[in-house]
PDB file of C-alpha atoms in Angstrom:
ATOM      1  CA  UNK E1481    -174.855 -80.814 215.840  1.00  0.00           C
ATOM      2  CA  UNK E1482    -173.551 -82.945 213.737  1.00  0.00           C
ATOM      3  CA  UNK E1483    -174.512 -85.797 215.688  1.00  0.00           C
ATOM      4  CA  UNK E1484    -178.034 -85.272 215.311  1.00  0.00           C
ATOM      5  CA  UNK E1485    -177.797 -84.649 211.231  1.00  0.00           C
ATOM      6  CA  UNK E1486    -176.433 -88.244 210.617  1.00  0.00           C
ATOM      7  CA  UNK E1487    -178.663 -91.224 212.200  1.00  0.00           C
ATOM      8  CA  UNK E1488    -176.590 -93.578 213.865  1.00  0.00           C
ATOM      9  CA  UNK E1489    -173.382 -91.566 214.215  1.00  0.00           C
ATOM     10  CA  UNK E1490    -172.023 -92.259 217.949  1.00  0.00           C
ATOM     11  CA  UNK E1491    -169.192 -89.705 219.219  1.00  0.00           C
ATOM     12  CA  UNK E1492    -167.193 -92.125 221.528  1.00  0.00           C
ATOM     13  CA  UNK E1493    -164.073 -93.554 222.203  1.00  0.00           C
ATOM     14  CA  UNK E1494    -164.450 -95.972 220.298  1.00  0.00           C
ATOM     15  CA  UNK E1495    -166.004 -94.751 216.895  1.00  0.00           C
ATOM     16  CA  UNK E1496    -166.614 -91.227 215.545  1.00  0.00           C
ATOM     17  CA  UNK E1497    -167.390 -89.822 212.201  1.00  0.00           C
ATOM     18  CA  UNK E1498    -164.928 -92.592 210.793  1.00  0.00           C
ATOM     19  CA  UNK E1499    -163.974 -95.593 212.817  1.00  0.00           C
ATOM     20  CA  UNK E1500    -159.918 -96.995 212.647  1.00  0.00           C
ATOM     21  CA  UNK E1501    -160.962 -99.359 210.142  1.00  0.00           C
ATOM     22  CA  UNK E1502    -162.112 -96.909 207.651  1.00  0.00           C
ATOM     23  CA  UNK E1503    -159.748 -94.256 208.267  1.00  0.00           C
ATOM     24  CA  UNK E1504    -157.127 -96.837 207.275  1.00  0.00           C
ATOM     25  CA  UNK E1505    -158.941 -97.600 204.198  1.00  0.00           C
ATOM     26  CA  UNK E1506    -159.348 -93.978 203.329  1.00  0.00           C
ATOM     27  CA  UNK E1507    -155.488 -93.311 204.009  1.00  0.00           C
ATOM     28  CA  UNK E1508    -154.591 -96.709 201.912  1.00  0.00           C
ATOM     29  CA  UNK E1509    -156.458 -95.274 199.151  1.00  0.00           C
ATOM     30  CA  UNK E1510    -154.592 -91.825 199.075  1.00  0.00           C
ATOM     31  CA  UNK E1511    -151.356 -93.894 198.879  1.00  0.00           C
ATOM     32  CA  UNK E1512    -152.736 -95.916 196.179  1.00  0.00           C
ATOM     33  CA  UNK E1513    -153.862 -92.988 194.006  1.00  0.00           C
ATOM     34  CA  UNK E1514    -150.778 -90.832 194.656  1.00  0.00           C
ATOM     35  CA  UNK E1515    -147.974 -93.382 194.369  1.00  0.00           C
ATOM     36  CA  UNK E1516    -147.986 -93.239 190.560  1.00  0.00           C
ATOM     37  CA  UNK E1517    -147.056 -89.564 190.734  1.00  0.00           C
ATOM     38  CA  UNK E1518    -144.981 -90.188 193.862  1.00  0.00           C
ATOM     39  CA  UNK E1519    -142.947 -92.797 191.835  1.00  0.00           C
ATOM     40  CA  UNK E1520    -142.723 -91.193 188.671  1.00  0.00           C
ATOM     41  CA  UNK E1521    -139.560 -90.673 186.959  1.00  0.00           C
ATOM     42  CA  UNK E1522    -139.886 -86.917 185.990  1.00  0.00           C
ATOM     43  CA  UNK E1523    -139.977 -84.078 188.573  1.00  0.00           C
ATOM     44  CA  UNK E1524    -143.359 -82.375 188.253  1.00  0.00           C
ATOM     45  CA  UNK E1525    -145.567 -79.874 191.247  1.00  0.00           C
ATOM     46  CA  UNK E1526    -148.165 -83.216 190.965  1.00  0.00           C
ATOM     47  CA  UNK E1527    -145.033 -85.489 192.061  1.00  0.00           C
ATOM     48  CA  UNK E1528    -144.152 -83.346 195.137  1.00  0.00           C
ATOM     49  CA  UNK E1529    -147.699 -82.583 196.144  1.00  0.00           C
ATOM     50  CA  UNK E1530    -148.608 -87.379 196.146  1.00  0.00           C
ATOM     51  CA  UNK E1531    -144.840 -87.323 197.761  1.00  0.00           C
ATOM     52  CA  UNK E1532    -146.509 -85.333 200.037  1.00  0.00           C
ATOM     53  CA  UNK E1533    -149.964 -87.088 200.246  1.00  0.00           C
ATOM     54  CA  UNK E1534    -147.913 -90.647 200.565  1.00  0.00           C
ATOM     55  CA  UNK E1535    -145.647 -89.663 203.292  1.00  0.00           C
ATOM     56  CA  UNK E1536    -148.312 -87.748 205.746  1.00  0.00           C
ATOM     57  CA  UNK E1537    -150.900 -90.814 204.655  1.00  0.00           C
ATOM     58  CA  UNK E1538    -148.409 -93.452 205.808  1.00  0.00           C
ATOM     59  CA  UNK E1539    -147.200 -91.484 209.414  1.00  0.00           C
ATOM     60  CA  UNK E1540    -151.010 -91.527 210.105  1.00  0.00           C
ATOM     61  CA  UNK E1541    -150.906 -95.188 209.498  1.00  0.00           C
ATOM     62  CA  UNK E1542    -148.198 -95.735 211.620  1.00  0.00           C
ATOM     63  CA  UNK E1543    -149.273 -93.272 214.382  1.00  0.00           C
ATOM     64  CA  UNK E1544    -153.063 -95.036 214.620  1.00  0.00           C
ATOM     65  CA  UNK E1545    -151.391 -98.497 215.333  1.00  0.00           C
ATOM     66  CA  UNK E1546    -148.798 -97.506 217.328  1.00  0.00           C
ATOM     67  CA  UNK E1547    -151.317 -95.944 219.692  1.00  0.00           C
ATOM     68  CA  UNK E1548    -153.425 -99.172 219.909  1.00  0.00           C
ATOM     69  CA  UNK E1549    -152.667-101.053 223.066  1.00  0.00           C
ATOM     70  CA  UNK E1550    -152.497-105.263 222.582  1.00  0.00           C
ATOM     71  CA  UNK E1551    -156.064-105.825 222.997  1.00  0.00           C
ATOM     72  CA  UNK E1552    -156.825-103.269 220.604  1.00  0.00           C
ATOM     73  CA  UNK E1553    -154.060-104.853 217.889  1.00  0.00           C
ATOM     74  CA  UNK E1554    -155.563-107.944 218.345  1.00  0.00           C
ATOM     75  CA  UNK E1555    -158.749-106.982 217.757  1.00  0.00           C
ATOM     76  CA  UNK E1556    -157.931-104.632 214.776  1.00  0.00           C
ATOM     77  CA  UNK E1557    -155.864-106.827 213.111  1.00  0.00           C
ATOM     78  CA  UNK E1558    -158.567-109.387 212.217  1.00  0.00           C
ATOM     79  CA  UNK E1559    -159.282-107.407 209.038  1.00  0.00           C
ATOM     80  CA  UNK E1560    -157.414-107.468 206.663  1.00  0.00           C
ATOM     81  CA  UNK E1561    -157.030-103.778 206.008  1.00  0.00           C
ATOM     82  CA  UNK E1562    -155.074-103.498 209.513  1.00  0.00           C
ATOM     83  CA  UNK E1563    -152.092-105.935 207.835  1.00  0.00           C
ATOM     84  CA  UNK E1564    -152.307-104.070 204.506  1.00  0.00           C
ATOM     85  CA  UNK E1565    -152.005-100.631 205.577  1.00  0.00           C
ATOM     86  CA  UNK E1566    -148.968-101.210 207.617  1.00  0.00           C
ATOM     87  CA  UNK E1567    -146.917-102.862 205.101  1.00  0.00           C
ATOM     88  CA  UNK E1568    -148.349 -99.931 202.322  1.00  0.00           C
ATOM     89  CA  UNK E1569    -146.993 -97.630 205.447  1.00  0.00           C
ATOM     90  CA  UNK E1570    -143.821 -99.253 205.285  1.00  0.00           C
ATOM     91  CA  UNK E1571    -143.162 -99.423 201.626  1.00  0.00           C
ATOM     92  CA  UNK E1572    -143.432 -95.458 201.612  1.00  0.00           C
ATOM     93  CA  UNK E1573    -141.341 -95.125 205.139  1.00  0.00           C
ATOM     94  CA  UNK E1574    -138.670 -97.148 203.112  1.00  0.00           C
ATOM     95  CA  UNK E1575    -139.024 -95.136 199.724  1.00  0.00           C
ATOM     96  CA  UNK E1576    -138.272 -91.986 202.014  1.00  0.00           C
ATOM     97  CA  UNK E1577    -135.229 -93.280 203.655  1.00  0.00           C
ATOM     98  CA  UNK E1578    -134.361 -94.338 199.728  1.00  0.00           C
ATOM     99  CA  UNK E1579    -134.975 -91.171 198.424  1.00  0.00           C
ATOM    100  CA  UNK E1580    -133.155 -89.129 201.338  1.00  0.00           C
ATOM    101  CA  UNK E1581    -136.082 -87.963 202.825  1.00  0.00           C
ATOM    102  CA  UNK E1582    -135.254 -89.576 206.966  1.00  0.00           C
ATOM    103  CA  UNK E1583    -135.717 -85.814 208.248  1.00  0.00           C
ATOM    104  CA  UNK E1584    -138.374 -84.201 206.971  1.00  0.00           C
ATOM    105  CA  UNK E1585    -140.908 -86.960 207.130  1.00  0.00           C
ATOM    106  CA  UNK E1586    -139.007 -88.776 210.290  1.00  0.00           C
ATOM    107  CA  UNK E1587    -138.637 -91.868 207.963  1.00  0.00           C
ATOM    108  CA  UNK E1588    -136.193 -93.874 210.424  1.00  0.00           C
ATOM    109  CA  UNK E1589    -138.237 -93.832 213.183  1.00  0.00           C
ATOM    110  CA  UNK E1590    -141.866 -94.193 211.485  1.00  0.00           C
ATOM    111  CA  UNK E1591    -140.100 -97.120 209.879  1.00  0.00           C
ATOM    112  CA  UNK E1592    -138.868 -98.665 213.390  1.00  0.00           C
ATOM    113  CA  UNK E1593    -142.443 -98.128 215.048  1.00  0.00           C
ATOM    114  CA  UNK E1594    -144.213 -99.803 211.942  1.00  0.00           C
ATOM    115  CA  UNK E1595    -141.705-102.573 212.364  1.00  0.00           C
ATOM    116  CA  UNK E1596    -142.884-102.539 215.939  1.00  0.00           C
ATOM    117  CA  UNK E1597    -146.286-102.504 215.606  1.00  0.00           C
ATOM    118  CA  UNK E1598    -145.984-105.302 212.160  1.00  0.00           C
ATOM    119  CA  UNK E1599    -144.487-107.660 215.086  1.00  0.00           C
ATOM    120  CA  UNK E1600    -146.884-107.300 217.528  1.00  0.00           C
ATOM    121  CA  UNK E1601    -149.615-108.445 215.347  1.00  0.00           C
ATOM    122  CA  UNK E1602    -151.160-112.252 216.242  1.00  0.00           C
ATOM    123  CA  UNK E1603    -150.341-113.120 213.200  1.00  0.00           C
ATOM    124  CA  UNK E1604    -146.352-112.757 213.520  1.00  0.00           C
ATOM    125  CA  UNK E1605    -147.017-114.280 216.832  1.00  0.00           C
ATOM    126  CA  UNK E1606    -146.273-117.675 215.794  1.00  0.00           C
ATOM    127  CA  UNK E1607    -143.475-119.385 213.347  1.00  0.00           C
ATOM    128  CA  UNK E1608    -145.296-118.897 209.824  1.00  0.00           C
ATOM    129  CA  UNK E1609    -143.642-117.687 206.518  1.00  0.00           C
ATOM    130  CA  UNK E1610    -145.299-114.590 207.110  1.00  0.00           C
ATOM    131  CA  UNK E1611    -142.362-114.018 209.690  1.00  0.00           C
ATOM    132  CA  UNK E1612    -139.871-114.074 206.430  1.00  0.00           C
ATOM    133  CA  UNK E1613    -141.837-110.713 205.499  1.00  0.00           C
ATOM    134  CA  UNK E1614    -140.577-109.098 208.479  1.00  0.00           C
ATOM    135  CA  UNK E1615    -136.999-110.366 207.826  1.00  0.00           C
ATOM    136  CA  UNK E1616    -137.344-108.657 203.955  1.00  0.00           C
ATOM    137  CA  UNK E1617    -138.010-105.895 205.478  1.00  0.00           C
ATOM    138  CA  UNK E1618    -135.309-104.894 207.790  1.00  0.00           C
ATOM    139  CA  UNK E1619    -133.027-106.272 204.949  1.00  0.00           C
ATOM    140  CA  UNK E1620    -133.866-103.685 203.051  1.00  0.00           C
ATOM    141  CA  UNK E1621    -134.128-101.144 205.579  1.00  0.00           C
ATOM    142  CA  UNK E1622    -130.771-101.874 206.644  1.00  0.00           C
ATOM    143  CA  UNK E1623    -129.406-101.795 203.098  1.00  0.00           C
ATOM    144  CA  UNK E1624    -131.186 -98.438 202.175  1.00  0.00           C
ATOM    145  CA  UNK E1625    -129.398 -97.158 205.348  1.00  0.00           C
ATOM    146  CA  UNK E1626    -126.032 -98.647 204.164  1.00  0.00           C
ATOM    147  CA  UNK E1627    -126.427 -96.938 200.886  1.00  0.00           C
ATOM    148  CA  UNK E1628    -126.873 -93.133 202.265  1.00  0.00           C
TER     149      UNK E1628
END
């Protein structure tokens, strides 16, 4: 099994082949790669294929912290990479609802539950200027949804 051909790998709850952390590094970094190609001017099969990549890479995003209770959010969001990936999340959940995508790749609501999950975080708990983020946000969301 494989459990037995990699030393130290648990199968629990709590941590499997990848644990949340790294999964959300490994999805940032498919978004990172692909977003040239996603956000390049000129159709091309490389620009649907990182469209592609982007939008499946940010509703995984979304999904894994919107399934995390409080305790786990807490917990999560002391790295860094928790914050990060949701806001890369919702950059491409708004560049869908921009680009008419809302159906296919449920943009509205993937959007809303990011925005849901982005307040629940400690660090939006409290009056900081990191609360004007959230504001910028539904700004824009609002205006993209204006627009179509």
């Amino acid at each position: 099994s494989t459990e037995q051909e990699i030393p130290g790998l648990q199968n629990n709850a709590t941590s499997g082949i990848f644990n949340l952390q790294q999964r959300l590094l490994f999805l940032v970094n498919l978004i990172l790669l692909h977003r040239p190609y996603f956000n390049a001017l000129s159709p091309s099969m490389h620009k649907q294929s990182s469209h592609q990549i982007c939008s499946f890479a940010a509703i995984i995003i979304t999904d894994e912290l919107g399934k995390l209770d409080q305790d786990q959010l807490n917990y999560h969001s002391q790295s860094s990479i928790t914050l990060y990936s949701l806001i890369v999340a919702i950059h491409i959940h708004l560049l869908n609802i921009n680009i008419g995508q809302c159906e296919l790749n449920r943009a509205d609501d993937n959007f809303l539950l990011s925005m849901m999950v982005l307040q629940k975080l400690p660090q939006f708990s409290f009056d900081n200027p990191m609360n004007s983020l959230i504001s910028k946000l539904e700004e824009q969301y609002e205006d993209k949804k204006k627009r179509m």
